[in-house]
């Protein structure tokens, strides 16, 4: 079973627009990570935010974390066609080494 | 530096057979995790190894097993294959997972017929 849910399941935007996706989870976490996957290939690590952090930036990515609501959001600014992919959030629980629990993912399509 | 290498990339097996998948982590990474990805169940954790010891295991039947060697390379084995084992199997390695996250390989696509 999966730890959390992602919303929306799919997102279609045009180049230059921003894309926002949300992730909710259920248990206490050490950190939350976001990954990208292109066409059923391996996952690419995007960003990690620790439970004591509220916001983190990396290039065009902005991640927020609200541990009181057990939720996170990923914002991709100024989207490009190359951002077309599935995006997954994954939680690293406090009491569980080496195990990530993934959400179902958000499929993002960016059209030129 | 070289990434996480998984071999083979594709496999077709018959029900009842067994299969071994291999993963070579990034040099210096001692933690190796395995995940199964299917359209129906998504990404599911199989197990994690650190310095040849299994530290964590997911909710999979005993037909799924793994091991890690002294050079951190890891293998996973699935015995008595079932149609439902058809999936993308992903391996990930990390140096300091709780600081840097994981680096994933490209996966092994297993089809059971």
CSV table of C-alpha atoms in Angstrom, one decimal:
chain,number,residue,atom,x,y,z
A,1,UNK,CA,0.0,0.0,0.0
A,2,UNK,CA,1.1,3.5,-0.6
A,3,UNK,CA,1.8,6.1,2.1
A,4,UNK,CA,0.2,9.0,0.4
A,5,UNK,CA,-1.8,10.5,-2.3
A,6,UNK,CA,-0.9,13.0,-5.0
A,7,UNK,CA,-3.2,15.5,-6.5
A,8,UNK,CA,-3.9,16.0,-9.3
A,9,UNK,CA,-3.4,12.7,-11.0
A,10,UNK,CA,-2.7,14.4,-14.3
A,11,UNK,CA,-1.8,18.0,-15.3
A,12,UNK,CA,-1.6,19.5,-18.7
A,13,UNK,CA,0.0,22.9,-19.2
A,14,UNK,CA,1.7,25.0,-21.8
A,15,UNK,CA,5.3,26.0,-21.9
A,16,UNK,CA,6.1,28.9,-19.6
A,17,UNK,CA,3.2,28.2,-17.2
A,18,UNK,CA,3.7,27.0,-13.6
A,19,UNK,CA,2.9,23.5,-12.5
A,20,UNK,CA,1.8,22.7,-9.0
A,21,UNK,CA,1.2,19.3,-7.5
A,22,UNK,CA,0.4,18.2,-4.0
A,23,UNK,CA,1.2,15.3,-1.8
A,24,UNK,CA,-0.4,14.1,1.4
A,25,UNK,CA,0.9,11.4,3.7
A,26,UNK,CA,-0.1,9.6,6.9
A,27,UNK,CA,2.7,9.0,9.3
A,28,UNK,CA,5.5,10.9,11.0
A,29,UNK,CA,8.4,11.5,8.7
A,30,UNK,CA,12.1,12.2,8.8
A,31,UNK,CA,12.0,13.8,5.3
A,32,UNK,CA,10.0,14.0,2.1
A,33,UNK,CA,11.5,13.6,-1.3
A,34,UNK,CA,10.3,14.4,-4.9
A,35,UNK,CA,11.3,12.3,-7.9
A,36,UNK,CA,10.7,12.6,-11.6
A,37,UNK,CA,10.2,9.6,-14.0
A,38,UNK,CA,10.3,9.7,-17.7
A,39,UNK,CA,8.4,7.1,-19.6
A,40,UNK,CA,8.8,4.2,-17.2
A,41,UNK,CA,12.5,4.6,-16.8
A,42,UNK,CA,14.4,5.1,-13.6
A,43,UNK,CA,13.5,7.8,-11.1
A,44,UNK,CA,15.5,11.0,-10.8
A,45,UNK,CA,15.9,12.6,-7.4
A,46,UNK,CA,14.7,16.3,-7.5
A,47,UNK,CA,14.7,17.6,-4.0
A,48,UNK,CA,14.7,16.5,-0.3
A,49,UNK,CA,13.0,18.5,2.4
A,50,UNK,CA,13.5,17.5,6.1
A,51,UNK,CA,10.7,17.5,8.6
A,52,UNK,CA,12.0,20.6,10.3
A,53,UNK,CA,12.1,22.6,7.1
A,54,UNK,CA,9.1,24.5,5.6
A,55,UNK,CA,10.3,25.4,2.2
A,56,UNK,CA,13.2,24.6,-0.1
A,57,UNK,CA,14.2,25.8,-3.6
A,58,UNK,CA,16.3,24.2,-6.3
A,59,UNK,CA,16.5,26.0,-9.6
A,60,UNK,CA,12.9,26.2,-11.0
A,61,UNK,CA,11.6,23.9,-8.2
A,62,UNK,CA,10.0,25.0,-5.0
A,63,UNK,CA,8.9,22.6,-2.4
A,64,UNK,CA,6.9,23.3,0.7
A,65,UNK,CA,6.2,21.0,3.7
A,66,UNK,CA,3.5,21.3,6.3
A,67,UNK,CA,3.9,18.6,8.9
A,68,UNK,CA,0.9,19.7,10.8
A,69,UNK,CA,-1.3,19.0,7.8
A,70,UNK,CA,1.0,16.1,6.6
A,71,UNK,CA,1.2,17.6,3.1
A,72,UNK,CA,3.7,18.9,0.7
A,73,UNK,CA,3.6,20.7,-2.6
A,74,UNK,CA,6.0,20.9,-5.6
A,75,UNK,CA,6.0,23.9,-7.8
A,76,UNK,CA,7.7,23.9,-11.2
A,77,UNK,CA,8.0,27.5,-12.5
A,78,UNK,CA,8.3,28.4,-16.2
A,79,UNK,CA,7.7,24.9,-17.4
A,80,UNK,CA,9.4,23.5,-20.4
A,81,UNK,CA,8.5,20.6,-22.7
A,82,UNK,CA,11.4,18.7,-21.2
A,83,UNK,CA,9.5,18.8,-17.8
A,84,UNK,CA,7.0,16.3,-19.3
A,85,UNK,CA,7.2,13.4,-16.9
A,86,UNK,CA,5.6,11.7,-13.9
A,87,UNK,CA,6.4,13.2,-10.5
A,88,UNK,CA,6.3,11.2,-7.3
A,89,UNK,CA,6.5,12.3,-3.7
A,90,UNK,CA,8.2,9.8,-1.3
A,91,UNK,CA,8.3,9.8,2.4
A,92,UNK,CA,11.1,8.5,4.6
A,93,UNK,CA,9.5,7.6,7.9
A,94,UNK,CA,11.2,8.3,11.2
A,95,UNK,CA,11.2,4.7,12.3
A,96,UNK,CA,12.0,2.9,9.0
A,97,UNK,CA,15.5,2.9,7.6
A,98,UNK,CA,16.1,2.7,3.9
A,99,UNK,CA,12.5,2.6,2.9
A,100,UNK,CA,10.7,5.2,0.9
A,101,UNK,CA,6.9,5.1,0.5
A,102,UNK,CA,5.8,6.6,-2.7
A,103,UNK,CA,2.6,8.3,-3.8
A,104,UNK,CA,0.8,7.4,-7.0
A,105,UNK,CA,2.3,10.2,-8.9
A,106,UNK,CA,1.2,13.2,-11.0
A,107,UNK,CA,1.6,12.9,-14.7
A,108,UNK,CA,2.6,16.3,-16.2
A,109,UNK,CA,2.4,17.1,-19.9
A,110,UNK,CA,3.9,20.4,-21.0
A,111,UNK,CA,3.0,21.3,-24.6
A,112,UNK,CA,5.1,23.8,-26.6
B,1,UNK,CA,30.9,9.1,-12.1
B,2,UNK,CA,29.0,6.0,-13.2
B,3,UNK,CA,25.4,5.8,-12.1
B,4,UNK,CA,23.5,2.9,-10.7
B,5,UNK,CA,23.7,0.0,-13.2
B,6,UNK,CA,21.0,-2.6,-13.4
B,7,UNK,CA,21.2,-5.7,-15.6
B,8,UNK,CA,19.6,-7.0,-17.6
B,9,UNK,CA,17.4,-4.2,-18.9
B,10,UNK,CA,14.7,-6.6,-20.2
B,11,UNK,CA,13.7,-10.1,-19.3
B,12,UNK,CA,11.0,-12.5,-20.4
B,13,UNK,CA,10.4,-15.5,-18.3
B,14,UNK,CA,7.9,-18.3,-18.1
B,15,UNK,CA,5.6,-18.9,-15.1
B,16,UNK,CA,7.3,-21.1,-12.5
B,17,UNK,CA,10.8,-20.1,-13.5
B,18,UNK,CA,13.1,-18.1,-11.3
B,19,UNK,CA,15.0,-15.0,-12.1
B,20,UNK,CA,18.0,-13.0,-10.7
B,21,UNK,CA,18.4,-9.3,-11.2
B,22,UNK,CA,21.6,-7.4,-10.6
B,23,UNK,CA,22.4,-4.0,-9.3
B,24,UNK,CA,25.7,-2.2,-9.1
B,25,UNK,CA,25.4,0.9,-6.9
B,26,UNK,CA,27.4,4.1,-7.3
B,27,UNK,CA,30.9,3.6,-6.0
B,28,UNK,CA,31.1,4.3,-2.3
B,29,UNK,CA,27.3,3.9,-1.7
B,30,UNK,CA,26.7,1.2,0.8
B,31,UNK,CA,22.9,1.3,0.9
B,32,UNK,CA,21.0,-0.5,-1.8
B,33,UNK,CA,17.2,-0.6,-2.0
B,34,UNK,CA,14.9,-2.4,-4.4
B,35,UNK,CA,11.4,-1.4,-5.6
B,36,UNK,CA,8.8,-3.0,-7.8
B,37,UNK,CA,6.7,-0.7,-10.0
B,38,UNK,CA,3.4,-1.8,-11.6
B,39,UNK,CA,0.5,0.1,-13.1
B,40,UNK,CA,-1.8,-1.2,-10.5
B,41,UNK,CA,0.2,-1.0,-7.3
B,42,UNK,CA,2.6,1.8,-8.1
B,43,UNK,CA,6.0,1.8,-6.5
B,44,UNK,CA,6.4,-0.7,-3.7
B,45,UNK,CA,9.4,-1.2,-1.5
B,46,UNK,CA,11.0,-4.7,-1.6
B,47,UNK,CA,14.0,-4.5,0.7
B,48,UNK,CA,17.1,-2.5,1.6
B,49,UNK,CA,20.6,-3.6,2.3
B,50,UNK,CA,23.4,-1.9,4.1
B,51,UNK,CA,26.9,-3.4,4.4
B,52,UNK,CA,25.6,-6.8,3.4
B,53,UNK,CA,22.8,-6.7,6.0
B,54,UNK,CA,19.1,-6.5,5.2
B,55,UNK,CA,17.9,-3.6,7.3
B,56,UNK,CA,14.3,-3.5,6.1
B,57,UNK,CA,11.9,-5.6,4.1
B,58,UNK,CA,8.5,-4.8,2.4
B,59,UNK,CA,5.4,-6.9,2.4
B,60,UNK,CA,6.3,-9.3,-0.4
B,61,UNK,CA,6.1,-13.1,-0.2
B,62,UNK,CA,9.1,-15.2,0.6
B,63,UNK,CA,9.6,-15.9,-3.1
B,64,UNK,CA,11.3,-12.5,-3.3
B,65,UNK,CA,14.8,-12.5,-1.8
B,66,UNK,CA,17.9,-10.5,-2.1
B,67,UNK,CA,21.5,-10.2,-1.0
B,68,UNK,CA,24.3,-7.7,-1.0
B,69,UNK,CA,28.0,-8.5,-1.5
B,70,UNK,CA,31.0,-7.1,0.1
B,71,UNK,CA,31.5,-4.7,-2.8
B,72,UNK,CA,28.0,-3.4,-2.3
B,73,UNK,CA,26.6,-4.9,-5.5
B,74,UNK,CA,23.2,-6.4,-4.9
B,75,UNK,CA,21.1,-9.1,-6.4
B,76,UNK,CA,17.4,-9.9,-6.0
B,77,UNK,CA,15.9,-13.2,-6.8
B,78,UNK,CA,12.3,-14.2,-7.5
B,79,UNK,CA,11.5,-17.8,-7.5
B,80,UNK,CA,8.4,-19.6,-8.9
B,81,UNK,CA,7.4,-16.7,-11.0
B,82,UNK,CA,3.8,-15.6,-11.3
B,83,UNK,CA,2.1,-13.5,-14.0
B,84,UNK,CA,1.6,-10.8,-11.4
B,85,UNK,CA,5.4,-10.5,-11.0
B,86,UNK,CA,5.6,-8.7,-14.3
B,87,UNK,CA,6.9,-5.3,-13.4
B,88,UNK,CA,9.7,-2.8,-13.6
B,89,UNK,CA,12.2,-3.5,-10.9
B,90,UNK,CA,14.2,-0.6,-9.7
B,91,UNK,CA,17.3,-0.4,-7.6
B,92,UNK,CA,18.5,2.6,-5.8
B,93,UNK,CA,21.7,3.4,-3.9
B,94,UNK,CA,22.6,6.2,-1.5
B,95,UNK,CA,25.5,7.5,0.5
B,96,UNK,CA,23.6,9.6,3.0
B,97,UNK,CA,20.0,8.9,2.2
B,98,UNK,CA,18.5,11.2,4.7
B,99,UNK,CA,20.6,14.1,3.4
B,100,UNK,CA,20.9,13.5,-0.3
B,101,UNK,CA,18.1,11.0,-1.3
B,102,UNK,CA,18.6,8.1,-3.6
B,103,UNK,CA,20.0,7.5,-7.1
B,104,UNK,CA,18.0,5.1,-9.1
B,105,UNK,CA,19.0,2.8,-11.9
B,106,UNK,CA,17.1,2.5,-15.2
B,107,UNK,CA,15.4,-0.6,-14.0
B,108,UNK,CA,14.9,-4.2,-15.2
B,109,UNK,CA,11.6,-4.8,-17.1
B,110,UNK,CA,10.5,-8.3,-16.2
B,111,UNK,CA,7.7,-9.9,-18.2
B,112,UNK,CA,6.3,-13.2,-17.1
B,113,UNK,CA,4.4,-15.2,-19.7
